[in-house]
Amino acid sequence: MDRQTIPGSNLVPFDFDRDMESVLRTWSEAGWWDDEDAQKEKISDFFMANDGRTVVGLIDGSAECVVHRTLGTVRYDQQLLSLGCVSAVTTSRIARRRRLASRLTARTVAHLADEGCAVAMLGMFDQGFYDRFGFGTGAYENHAWIYPGALAVPAPYQAPQRFDLDSDSEELHEAMASRLSVHGGVVVGGERLTAAGMRVDDDVSIYGYRTDGQISHFLAVVTTGEHGPDRITQWAYQTPEQCLELLRLVQEWGDQVDVVRLTEPVWLQLQDFIVDPGAQLRRTKGSQTGALRIEADAWWQARIVDLAACVEAMGPVDEPFSVVVRIEDPVEPHLVNSGYDGDWNGLDGTWRLSFGATHTAERISDGEPIDLETTINALTRWWLGVLPASTLVAMGAFECTADTADRMDTLTSHLPKPQPGWDF
Ligand SMILES: CC(C)(COP(=O)(O)OP(=O)(O)OC[C@H]1O[C@@H](n2cnc3c(N)ncnc32)[C@H](O)[C@@H]1OP(=O)(O)O)[C@@H](O)C(=O)NCCC(=O)NCCS
């Protein structure tokens, strides 16, 4: 039997009453749920909080694969674009390798397109799987493991307040939504999802500050035992000064906690606030838990869903020019037998991108001389400013002349490194 043919299977929208228990079993088989009742409630909340935007693969009526999606925004340079996040992709142990996750992921991207998203993003388990639906890898982020007592943050200490994911969820979401916005910064879902997302995997404690009576800056931390390591899973601040106030708060934990892990904002260098970082690196090297470390990884991926909207958001050019691009989009074959019955089938085809007073992207018929051949994966990475066109040419991901690559790079070379600032 063809391993992709599954008798009794059906790919349909998630139904909470019918599917929640089997989705939990799927999460348990993936190692994402350890059968504790408290976490069961949190996972159920997470699935309730996205307004029904989940699809499942049923086999004999039982959900054996699930894909969750949420709407939001992503900042591109100076503009906000509509965003869809793909999350919680899981297949049970009896249903793997039968293209269930592939079909449901492709269908989810198509639903996001129909819902008006310009861009889709996700957190990947590894590079490769989501490339098959047009996603390209995002920028590195720095993660630091530091001894808080070795911090010397130039900000005054203020005693924080304790916040609560139930009673303060609306304000916490507002603080996330109005936080200092950087290129690539995302806001996902509403207050229910902010709270559900922050606690679905972790027991977090939240500390922070109010300004004019409203929560303005906070951090959510997972603590481990008496001495850590503690992990900051989320933080929000509206100004650089408020970010430093939060770091100053972390510094105070040094009388008890040995290690705190946090993700570095793209606009600062944490090492600037560490006393004698060179000596600390040498002295703690080899320690299993207490070493000062700063490590980088690229954990998220993105893909352009609405090319015209993405091109339109790009910055101005000095001289108008256009590029005829042959785009390969691998998503379409995965939409076959996915249960998707809309019109979106990806961006595969020939496009003219015109850059001038305004920028446009239009599909054109084959036959015009092609300036650039690429995939939607690579085009997205260039558009976001993850890699320049010249590097993509060297990698074989862009096929174009050096002159075309140079012109394209004038559109993205000013972009800072994109950073989502949200765990989706
Ligand atoms: C990842 C997961 C969802 C895949 O589910 P699945 O239903 O078995 O996936 P599909 O059958 O649709 O696709 C499998 C295909 O992906 C390919 N694939 C898997 N990982 C890959 C990778 N890193 N790079 C490239 N291809 C990959 C497989 O080779 C297979 O290809 P084939 O169909 O040509 O043989 C499943 O293994 C799972 O639930 N894992 C645990 C939870 C998890 O990590 N989820 C992802 C969260 S981001």
GROMACS .gro file of C-alpha atoms and ligand atoms in nm:
model
  472
    1MET     CA    1   0.000   0.000   0.000
    2ASP     CA    2   0.119   0.354  -0.078
    3ARG     CA    3   0.225   0.485   0.263
    4GLN     CA    4   0.058   0.818   0.185
    5THR     CA    5  -0.281   0.654   0.134
    6ILE     CA    6  -0.454   0.638   0.470
    7PRO     CA    7  -0.786   0.453   0.473
    8GLY     CA    8  -1.043   0.637   0.686
    9SER     CA    9  -0.847   0.964   0.692
   10ASN     CA   10  -0.993   1.310   0.667
   11LEU     CA   11  -0.824   1.653   0.692
   12VAL     CA   12  -1.067   1.893   0.858
   13PRO     CA   13  -1.094   2.198   1.089
   14PHE     CA   14  -1.026   2.123   1.456
   15ASP     CA   15  -1.330   2.064   1.676
   16PHE     CA   16  -1.248   2.116   2.044
   17ASP     CA   17  -1.494   1.863   2.185
   18ARG     CA   18  -1.413   1.597   1.928
   19ASP     CA   19  -1.036   1.646   1.898
   20MET     CA   20  -0.880   1.791   2.214
   21GLU     CA   21  -0.817   1.456   2.385
   22SER     CA   22  -0.654   1.298   2.078
   23VAL     CA   23  -0.448   1.614   2.017
   24LEU     CA   24  -0.321   1.581   2.376
   25ARG     CA   25  -0.225   1.220   2.306
   26THR     CA   26  -0.040   1.336   1.994
   27TRP     CA   27   0.144   1.599   2.203
   28SER     CA   28   0.223   1.335   2.462
   29GLU     CA   29   0.371   1.107   2.193
   30ALA     CA   30   0.579   1.401   2.067
   31GLY     CA   31   0.709   1.455   2.421
   32TRP     CA   32   0.540   1.794   2.449
   33TRP     CA   33   0.300   1.692   2.729
   34ASP     CA   34   0.391   1.472   3.022
   35ASP     CA   35   0.032   1.379   3.116
   36GLU     CA   36   0.005   1.630   3.401
   37ASP     CA   37  -0.345   1.768   3.452
   38ALA     CA   38  -0.225   2.124   3.513
   39GLN     CA   39  -0.052   2.138   3.177
   40LYS     CA   40  -0.354   1.973   3.010
   41GLU     CA   41  -0.558   2.279   3.098
   42LYS     CA   42  -0.288   2.513   2.965
   43ILE     CA   43  -0.265   2.325   2.633
   44SER     CA   44  -0.644   2.326   2.601
   45ASP     CA   45  -0.642   2.704   2.662
   46PHE     CA   46  -0.377   2.744   2.392
   47PHE     CA   47  -0.603   2.563   2.141
   48MET     CA   48  -0.908   2.762   2.246
   49ALA     CA   49  -0.727   3.095   2.217
   50ASN     CA   50  -0.677   3.104   1.839
   51ASP     CA   51  -1.042   3.142   1.738
   52GLY     CA   52  -1.067   2.798   1.583
   53ARG     CA   53  -0.777   2.840   1.343
   54THR     CA   54  -0.648   2.485   1.372
   55VAL     CA   55  -0.666   2.193   1.132
   56VAL     CA   56  -0.634   1.823   1.210
   57GLY     CA   57  -0.579   1.498   1.025
   58LEU     CA   58  -0.832   1.243   1.144
   59ILE     CA   59  -0.776   0.873   1.110
   60ASP     CA   60  -1.090   0.674   1.190
   61GLY     CA   61  -1.227   0.982   1.362
   62SER     CA   62  -0.925   1.041   1.587
   63ALA     CA   63  -0.694   1.346   1.544
   64GLU     CA   64  -0.347   1.207   1.466
   65CYS     CA   65  -0.193   1.527   1.326
   66VAL     CA   66  -0.252   1.890   1.417
   67VAL     CA   67  -0.142   2.232   1.289
   68HIS     CA   68  -0.231   2.556   1.467
   69ARG     CA   69  -0.226   2.906   1.317
   70THR     CA   70  -0.260   3.256   1.458
   71LEU     CA   71  -0.289   3.601   1.305
   72GLY     CA   72  -0.079   3.901   1.400
   73THR     CA   73   0.154   4.165   1.261
   74VAL     CA   74   0.521   4.185   1.173
   75ARG     CA   75   0.718   4.505   1.145
   76TYR     CA   76   0.901   4.539   0.816
   77ASP     CA   77   1.141   4.836   0.829
   78GLN     CA   78   0.905   5.125   0.913
   79GLN     CA   79   0.579   4.944   0.825
   80LEU     CA   80   0.348   4.690   0.985
   81LEU     CA   81   0.244   4.394   0.771
   82SER     CA   82  -0.018   4.129   0.840
   83LEU     CA   83   0.137   3.809   0.970
   84GLY     CA   84   0.027   3.451   1.019
   85CYS     CA   85   0.215   3.218   1.251
   86VAL     CA   86   0.218   2.841   1.203
   87SER     CA   87   0.269   2.649   1.526
   88ALA     CA   88   0.213   2.325   1.717
   89VAL     CA   89   0.281   2.103   1.413
   90THR     CA   90   0.262   1.748   1.550
   91THR     CA   91   0.189   1.400   1.417
   92SER     CA   92   0.122   1.104   1.645
   93ARG     CA   93   0.353   0.805   1.644
   94ILE     CA   94   0.107   0.591   1.444
   95ALA     CA   95   0.060   0.845   1.164
   96ARG     CA   96   0.410   0.966   1.076
   97ARG     CA   97   0.557   0.979   0.727
   98ARG     CA   98   0.219   0.981   0.557
   99ARG     CA   99   0.234   1.347   0.455
  100LEU     CA  100  -0.025   1.450   0.712
  101ALA     CA  101   0.192   1.728   0.862
  102SER     CA  102   0.304   1.837   0.514
  103ARG     CA  103  -0.048   1.865   0.379
  104LEU     CA  104  -0.181   2.039   0.690
  105THR     CA  105   0.111   2.283   0.697
  106ALA     CA  106   0.064   2.370   0.329
  107ARG     CA  107  -0.310   2.407   0.386
  108THR     CA  108  -0.242   2.633   0.684
  109VAL     CA  109  -0.024   2.863   0.472
  110ALA     CA  110  -0.304   2.876   0.212
  111HIS     CA  111  -0.558   2.963   0.482
  112LEU     CA  112  -0.326   3.239   0.604
  113ALA     CA  113  -0.310   3.375   0.248
  114ASP     CA  114  -0.691   3.374   0.230
  115GLU     CA  115  -0.700   3.551   0.568
  116GLY     CA  116  -0.495   3.837   0.420
  117CYS     CA  117  -0.149   3.761   0.560
  118ALA     CA  118   0.146   3.913   0.378
  119VAL     CA  119   0.398   3.693   0.560
  120ALA     CA  120   0.400   3.357   0.742
  121MET     CA  121   0.645   3.268   1.018
  122LEU     CA  122   0.716   2.966   1.235
  123GLY     CA  123   0.965   2.822   1.482
  124MET     CA  124   1.138   2.521   1.326
  125PHE     CA  125   1.243   2.191   1.483
  126ASP     CA  126   1.512   2.167   1.216
  127GLN     CA  127   1.608   2.322   0.888
  128GLY     CA  128   1.460   2.143   0.587
  129PHE     CA  129   1.110   2.028   0.673
  130TYR     CA  130   0.945   2.368   0.632
  131ASP     CA  131   1.168   2.460   0.335
  132ARG     CA  132   0.934   2.223   0.151
  133PHE     CA  133   0.655   2.481   0.189
  134GLY     CA  134   0.862   2.785   0.087
  135PHE     CA  135   1.004   2.891   0.425
  136GLY     CA  136   1.355   3.036   0.449
  137THR     CA  137   1.569   3.053   0.761
  138GLY     CA  138   1.573   3.375   0.963
  139ALA     CA  139   1.861   3.562   1.126
  140TYR     CA  140   2.077   3.448   1.416
  141GLU     CA  141   1.986   3.556   1.765
  142ASN     CA  142   2.226   3.569   2.056
  143HIS     CA  143   2.135   3.381   2.372
  144ALA     CA  144   2.335   3.463   2.683
  145TRP     CA  145   2.391   3.259   3.000
  146ILE     CA  146   2.514   3.503   3.259
  147TYR     CA  147   2.579   3.522   3.632
  148PRO     CA  148   2.347   3.807   3.735
  149GLY     CA  149   2.586   3.913   4.010
  150ALA     CA  150   2.847   3.994   3.743
  151LEU     CA  151   2.620   4.247   3.576
  152ALA     CA  152   2.678   4.619   3.615
  153VAL     CA  153   2.378   4.772   3.444
  154PRO     CA  154   2.375   5.153   3.425
  155ALA     CA  155   2.020   5.195   3.559
  156PRO     CA  156   1.877   5.260   3.905
  157TYR     CA  157   1.721   4.965   4.085
  158GLN     CA  158   1.349   4.983   4.159
  159ALA     CA  159   1.154   4.712   4.340
  160PRO     CA  160   0.935   4.539   4.081
  161GLN     CA  161   0.572   4.436   4.100
  162ARG     CA  162   0.448   4.079   4.052
  163PHE     CA  163   0.203   4.032   3.761
  164ASP     CA  164  -0.042   3.753   3.694
  165LEU     CA  165  -0.132   3.582   3.366
  166ASP     CA  166  -0.500   3.565   3.464
  167SER     CA  167  -0.580   3.900   3.620
  168ASP     CA  168  -0.323   4.105   3.421
  169SER     CA  169  -0.348   3.928   3.083
  170GLU     CA  170  -0.502   4.223   2.901
  171GLU     CA  171  -0.233   4.465   3.023
  172LEU     CA  172   0.046   4.214   2.955
  173HIS     CA  173  -0.077   4.171   2.600
  174GLU     CA  174  -0.092   4.549   2.559
  175ALA     CA  175   0.264   4.575   2.689
  176MET     CA  176   0.374   4.313   2.434
  177ALA     CA  177   0.183   4.483   2.153
  178SER     CA  178   0.323   4.829   2.230
  179ARG     CA  179   0.678   4.717   2.309
  180LEU     CA  180   0.981   4.878   2.143
  181SER     CA  181   0.936   4.773   1.785
  182VAL     CA  182   1.228   4.654   1.574
  183HIS     CA  183   1.252   4.526   1.217
  184GLY     CA  184   1.103   4.174   1.219
  185GLY     CA  185   0.925   4.234   1.552
  186VAL     CA  186   0.598   4.041   1.575
  187VAL     CA  187   0.274   4.063   1.769
  188VAL     CA  188   0.068   3.745   1.765
  189GLY     CA  189  -0.295   3.693   1.862
  190GLY     CA  190  -0.483   3.866   2.139
  191GLU     CA  191  -0.465   3.870   2.517
  192ARG     CA  192  -0.589   3.511   2.556
  193LEU     CA  193  -0.317   3.379   2.330
  194THR     CA  194  -0.047   3.593   2.492
  195ALA     CA  195  -0.131   3.441   2.829
  196ALA     CA  196  -0.185   3.088   2.693
  197GLY     CA  197   0.135   3.100   2.485
  198MET     CA  198   0.346   3.224   2.777
  199ARG     CA  199   0.240   2.941   3.005
  200VAL     CA  200   0.176   2.651   2.768
  201ASP     CA  201   0.524   2.501   2.815
  202ASP     CA  202   0.648   2.671   3.130
  203ASP     CA  203   0.552   2.784   3.478
  204VAL     CA  204   0.650   3.147   3.451
  205SER     CA  205   0.672   3.419   3.714
  206ILE     CA  206   0.623   3.772   3.586
  207TYR     CA  207   0.789   4.080   3.732
  208GLY     CA  208   0.793   4.435   3.605
  209TYR     CA  209   0.675   4.790   3.631
  210ARG     CA  210   0.382   5.016   3.560
  211THR     CA  211   0.408   5.362   3.404
  212ASP     CA  212   0.108   5.594   3.446
  213GLY     CA  213  -0.085   5.304   3.597
  214GLN     CA  214  -0.033   5.064   3.302
  215ILE     CA  215   0.215   4.775   3.272
  216SER     CA  216   0.492   4.922   3.058
  217HIS     CA  217   0.776   4.671   3.098
  218PHE     CA  218   0.802   4.321   3.235
  219LEU     CA  219   0.988   3.995   3.212
  220ALA     CA  220   0.857   3.638   3.239
  221VAL     CA  221   1.104   3.398   3.401
  222VAL     CA  222   1.112   3.024   3.459
  223THR     CA  223   1.305   2.950   3.777
  224THR     CA  224   1.485   2.626   3.860
  225GLY     CA  225   1.544   2.533   4.222
  226GLU     CA  226   1.728   2.768   4.451
  227HIS     CA  227   2.018   2.874   4.230
  228GLY     CA  228   1.887   2.847   3.875
  229PRO     CA  229   1.952   2.829   3.591
  230ASP     CA  230   1.664   3.071   3.543
  231ARG     CA  231   1.534   3.137   3.195
  232ILE     CA  232   1.371   3.457   3.076
  233THR     CA  233   1.114   3.337   2.824
  234GLN     CA  234   0.962   3.671   2.730
  235TRP     CA  235   1.018   4.038   2.795
  236ALA     CA  236   0.871   4.365   2.681
  237TYR     CA  237   0.975   4.728   2.719
  238GLN     CA  238   0.884   5.045   2.537
  239THR     CA  239   1.219   5.226   2.560
  240PRO     CA  240   1.587   5.124   2.583
  241GLU     CA  241   1.591   5.273   2.937
  242GLN     CA  242   1.310   5.038   3.044
  243CYS     CA  243   1.505   4.743   2.901
  244LEU     CA  244   1.802   4.845   3.117
  245GLU     CA  245   1.573   4.870   3.421
  246LEU     CA  246   1.470   4.509   3.362
  247LEU     CA  247   1.835   4.404   3.328
  248ARG     CA  248   1.908   4.591   3.651
  249LEU     CA  249   1.635   4.383   3.812
  250VAL     CA  250   1.806   4.065   3.686
  251GLN     CA  251   2.132   4.193   3.836
  252GLU     CA  252   1.961   4.196   4.179
  253TRP     CA  253   1.901   3.820   4.155
  254GLY     CA  254   2.277   3.764   4.185
  255ASP     CA  255   2.256   3.712   4.562
  256GLN     CA  256   2.080   3.381   4.495
  257VAL     CA  257   2.080   3.278   4.130
  258ASP     CA  258   2.397   3.149   3.959
  259VAL     CA  259   2.285   3.159   3.596
  260VAL     CA  260   2.016   3.339   3.398
  261ARG     CA  261   1.954   3.271   3.030
  262LEU     CA  262   1.812   3.546   2.814
  263THR     CA  263   1.793   3.644   2.449
  264GLU     CA  264   1.986   3.955   2.359
  265PRO     CA  265   1.792   4.238   2.195
  266VAL     CA  266   1.943   4.310   1.850
  267TRP     CA  267   2.013   4.672   1.941
  268LEU     CA  268   2.249   4.613   2.236
  269GLN     CA  269   2.542   4.398   2.349
  270LEU     CA  270   2.493   4.233   2.686
  271GLN     CA  271   2.870   4.191   2.723
  272ASP     CA  272   2.888   4.570   2.775
  273PHE     CA  273   2.715   4.518   3.111
  274ILE     CA  274   2.923   4.223   3.234
  275VAL     CA  275   3.212   4.302   3.468
  276ASP     CA  276   3.539   4.154   3.340
  277PRO     CA  277   3.375   3.930   3.077
  278GLY     CA  278   3.712   3.797   2.955
  279ALA     CA  279   3.818   3.682   3.301
  280GLN     CA  280   3.473   3.533   3.363
  281LEU     CA  281   3.486   3.339   3.038
  282ARG     CA  282   3.826   3.196   3.134
  283ARG     CA  283   3.737   3.122   3.496
  284THR     CA  284   3.400   2.955   3.432
  285LYS     CA  285   3.496   2.764   3.115
  286GLY     CA  286   3.408   2.396   3.146
  287SER     CA  287   3.151   2.447   3.421
  288GLN     CA  288   2.839   2.242   3.348
  289THR     CA  289   2.600   2.503   3.480
  290GLY     CA  290   2.779   2.821   3.577
  291ALA     CA  291   2.974   2.916   3.265
  292LEU     CA  292   2.933   3.254   3.100
  293ARG     CA  293   2.823   3.176   2.744
  294ILE     CA  294   2.683   3.369   2.452
  295GLU     CA  295   2.556   3.144   2.174
  296ALA     CA  296   2.382   3.223   1.849
  297ASP     CA  297   2.120   3.028   1.660
  298ALA     CA  298   1.859   3.080   1.390
  299TRP     CA  299   1.540   2.919   1.518
  300TRP     CA  300   1.267   3.077   1.306
  301GLN     CA  301   1.170   3.076   0.941
  302ALA     CA  302   0.951   3.299   0.726
  303ARG     CA  303   0.795   3.304   0.384
  304ILE     CA  304   0.635   3.571   0.170
  305VAL     CA  305   0.267   3.491   0.119
  306ASP     CA  306   0.150   3.810  -0.055
  307LEU     CA  307   0.435   3.926  -0.278
  308ALA     CA  308   0.274   4.256  -0.379
  309ALA     CA  309   0.220   4.359  -0.015
  310CYS     CA  310   0.578   4.265   0.078
  311VAL     CA  311   0.736   4.448  -0.216
  312GLU     CA  312   0.520   4.756  -0.157
  313ALA     CA  313   0.655   4.785   0.199
  314MET     CA  314   1.018   4.821   0.085
  315GLY     CA  315   1.206   5.149   0.124
  316PRO     CA  316   1.248   5.410  -0.151
  317VAL     CA  317   1.496   5.379  -0.439
  318ASP     CA  318   1.703   5.657  -0.599
  319GLU     CA  319   1.640   5.540  -0.955
  320PRO     CA  320   1.343   5.332  -1.070
  321PHE     CA  321   1.416   4.982  -1.197
  322SER     CA  322   1.236   4.654  -1.249
  323VAL     CA  323   1.337   4.290  -1.224
  324VAL     CA  324   1.167   3.996  -1.395
  325VAL     CA  325   1.185   3.707  -1.149
  326ARG     CA  326   1.113   3.342  -1.210
  327ILE     CA  327   1.001   3.219  -0.868
  328GLU     CA  328   0.987   2.855  -0.770
  329ASP     CA  329   0.740   2.792  -0.487
  330PRO     CA  330   0.743   2.434  -0.357
  331VAL     CA  331   0.414   2.460  -0.163
  332GLU     CA  332   0.163   2.368  -0.436
  333PRO     CA  333   0.213   1.988  -0.454
  334HIS     CA  334   0.153   1.968  -0.077
  335LEU     CA  335  -0.189   2.128  -0.117
  336VAL     CA  336  -0.313   1.825  -0.314
  337ASN     CA  337  -0.550   1.618  -0.095
  338SER     CA  338  -0.503   1.864   0.191
  339GLY     CA  339  -0.874   1.943   0.221
  340TYR     CA  340  -0.805   2.304   0.114
  341ASP     CA  341  -1.072   2.419  -0.130
  342GLY     CA  342  -0.967   2.784  -0.188
  343ASP     CA  343  -0.787   2.943  -0.483
  344TRP     CA  344  -0.441   3.015  -0.339
  345ASN     CA  345  -0.176   2.784  -0.478
  346GLY     CA  346   0.149   2.960  -0.399
  347LEU     CA  347   0.362   3.211  -0.586
  348ASP     CA  348   0.520   2.984  -0.845
  349GLY     CA  349   0.557   3.168  -1.177
  350THR     CA  350   0.708   3.472  -1.344
  351TRP     CA  351   0.674   3.809  -1.176
  352ARG     CA  352   0.776   4.163  -1.256
  353LEU     CA  353   0.893   4.353  -0.951
  354SER     CA  354   0.898   4.728  -1.021
  355PHE     CA  355   1.070   4.967  -0.784
  356GLY     CA  356   1.002   5.340  -0.816
  357ALA     CA  357   0.788   5.604  -0.645
  358THR     CA  358   0.577   5.306  -0.539
  359HIS     CA  359   0.675   4.942  -0.570
  360THR     CA  360   0.463   4.674  -0.737
  361ALA     CA  361   0.472   4.301  -0.803
  362GLU     CA  362   0.264   4.158  -1.086
  363ARG     CA  363   0.241   3.813  -1.236
  364ILE     CA  364   0.336   3.812  -1.602
  365SER     CA  365   0.321   3.545  -1.868
  366ASP     CA  366   0.630   3.342  -1.949
  367GLY     CA  367   0.837   3.461  -2.243
  368GLU     CA  368   1.000   3.778  -2.110
  369PRO     CA  369   1.374   3.767  -2.052
  370ILE     CA  370   1.435   3.658  -1.692
  371ASP     CA  371   1.664   3.872  -1.471
  372LEU     CA  372   1.654   3.649  -1.164
  373GLU     CA  373   1.573   3.284  -1.098
  374THR     CA  374   1.514   3.189  -0.739
  375THR     CA  375   1.287   3.023  -0.486
  376ILE     CA  376   1.035   3.196  -0.262
  377ASN     CA  377   1.248   3.070   0.029
  378ALA     CA  378   1.556   3.264  -0.086
  379LEU     CA  379   1.359   3.567  -0.202
  380THR     CA  380   1.207   3.592   0.148
  381ARG     CA  381   1.550   3.581   0.311
  382TRP     CA  382   1.672   3.863   0.086
  383TRP     CA  383   1.353   4.067   0.137
  384LEU     CA  384   1.380   4.042   0.516
  385GLY     CA  385   1.746   4.140   0.511
  386VAL     CA  386   1.866   3.803   0.645
  387LEU     CA  387   2.119   3.767   0.361
  388PRO     CA  388   2.219   4.001   0.077
  389ALA     CA  389   2.148   3.907  -0.285
  390SER     CA  390   2.524   3.886  -0.348
  391THR     CA  391   2.557   3.608  -0.087
  392LEU     CA  392   2.252   3.425  -0.226
  393VAL     CA  393   2.416   3.441  -0.571
  394ALA     CA  394   2.736   3.288  -0.432
  395MET     CA  395   2.527   3.015  -0.264
  396GLY     CA  396   2.346   2.935  -0.590
  397ALA     CA  397   2.012   3.041  -0.438
  398PHE     CA  398   1.985   3.345  -0.668
  399GLU     CA  399   2.070   3.315  -1.037
  400CYS     CA  400   2.127   3.666  -1.170
  401THR     CA  401   2.401   3.900  -1.284
  402ALA     CA  402   2.616   4.086  -1.031
  403ASP     CA  403   2.453   4.406  -1.155
  404THR     CA  404   2.101   4.279  -1.070
  405ALA     CA  405   2.222   4.157  -0.729
  406ASP     CA  406   2.377   4.499  -0.658
  407ARG     CA  407   2.057   4.681  -0.751
  408MET     CA  408   1.849   4.450  -0.536
  409ASP     CA  409   2.082   4.500  -0.242
  410THR     CA  410   2.024   4.875  -0.252
  411LEU     CA  411   1.671   4.791  -0.131
  412THR     CA  412   1.773   4.585   0.171
  413SER     CA  413   2.125   4.691   0.274
  414HIS     CA  414   1.990   4.945   0.526
  415LEU     CA  415   1.778   4.689   0.710
  416PRO     CA  416   1.886   4.591   1.060
  417LYS     CA  417   1.891   4.222   1.151
  418PRO     CA  418   1.528   4.108   1.190
  419GLN     CA  419   1.427   3.990   1.540
  420PRO     CA  420   1.073   3.862   1.617
  421GLY     CA  421   1.092   3.913   1.996
  422TRP     CA  422   0.807   3.667   2.047
  423ASP     CA  423   0.814   3.292   2.092
  424PHE     CA  424   0.553   3.160   1.845
  425LIG     C1  425   0.791   1.673   1.234
  425LIG     C2  426   0.662   1.594   1.223
  425LIG     C3  427   0.545   1.687   1.252
  425LIG     C4  428   0.649   1.537   1.082
  425LIG     O1  429   0.524   1.475   1.072
  425LIG     P1  430   0.485   1.374   0.955
  425LIG     O2  431   0.336   1.372   0.945
  425LIG     O3  432   0.553   1.246   0.976
  425LIG     O4  433   0.549   1.445   0.828
  425LIG     P2  434   0.518   1.419   0.675
  425LIG     O5  435   0.483   1.275   0.654
  425LIG     O6  436   0.420   1.518   0.627
  425LIG     O7  437   0.655   1.456   0.610
  425LIG     C5  438   0.765   1.373   0.626
  425LIG     C6  439   0.867   1.415   0.522
  425LIG     O8  440   0.942   1.524   0.574
  425LIG     C7  441   1.079   1.496   0.556
  425LIG     N1  442   1.156   1.561   0.660
  425LIG     C8  443   1.148   1.543   0.793
  425LIG     N2  444   1.241   1.620   0.854
  425LIG     C9  445   1.306   1.686   0.757
  425LIG    C10  446   1.413   1.778   0.755
  425LIG     N3  447   1.470   1.823   0.867
  425LIG     N4  448   1.455   1.823   0.636
  425LIG    C11  449   1.398   1.783   0.521
  425LIG     N5  450   1.296   1.696   0.517
  425LIG    C12  451   1.252   1.647   0.633
  425LIG    C13  452   1.085   1.345   0.567
  425LIG     O9  453   1.202   1.298   0.507
  425LIG    C14  454   0.962   1.303   0.490
  425LIG    O10  455   0.988   1.307   0.352
  425LIG     P3  456   0.922   1.200   0.251
  425LIG    O11  457   0.772   1.219   0.262
  425LIG    O12  458   0.975   1.241   0.118
  425LIG    O13  459   0.964   1.067   0.300
  425LIG    C15  460   0.662   1.475   1.324
  425LIG    O14  461   0.780   1.400   1.308
  425LIG    C16  462   0.651   1.518   1.470
  425LIG    O15  463   0.540   1.534   1.521
  425LIG     N6  464   0.767   1.534   1.539
  425LIG    C17  465   0.769   1.572   1.682
  425LIG    C18  466   0.715   1.713   1.706
  425LIG    C19  467   0.788   1.818   1.625
  425LIG    O16  468   0.911   1.829   1.626
  425LIG     N7  469   0.710   1.901   1.553
  425LIG    C20  470   0.760   2.011   1.476
  425LIG    C21  471   0.756   2.136   1.556
  425LIG     S1  472   0.830   2.275   1.474
   0.00000   0.00000   0.00000
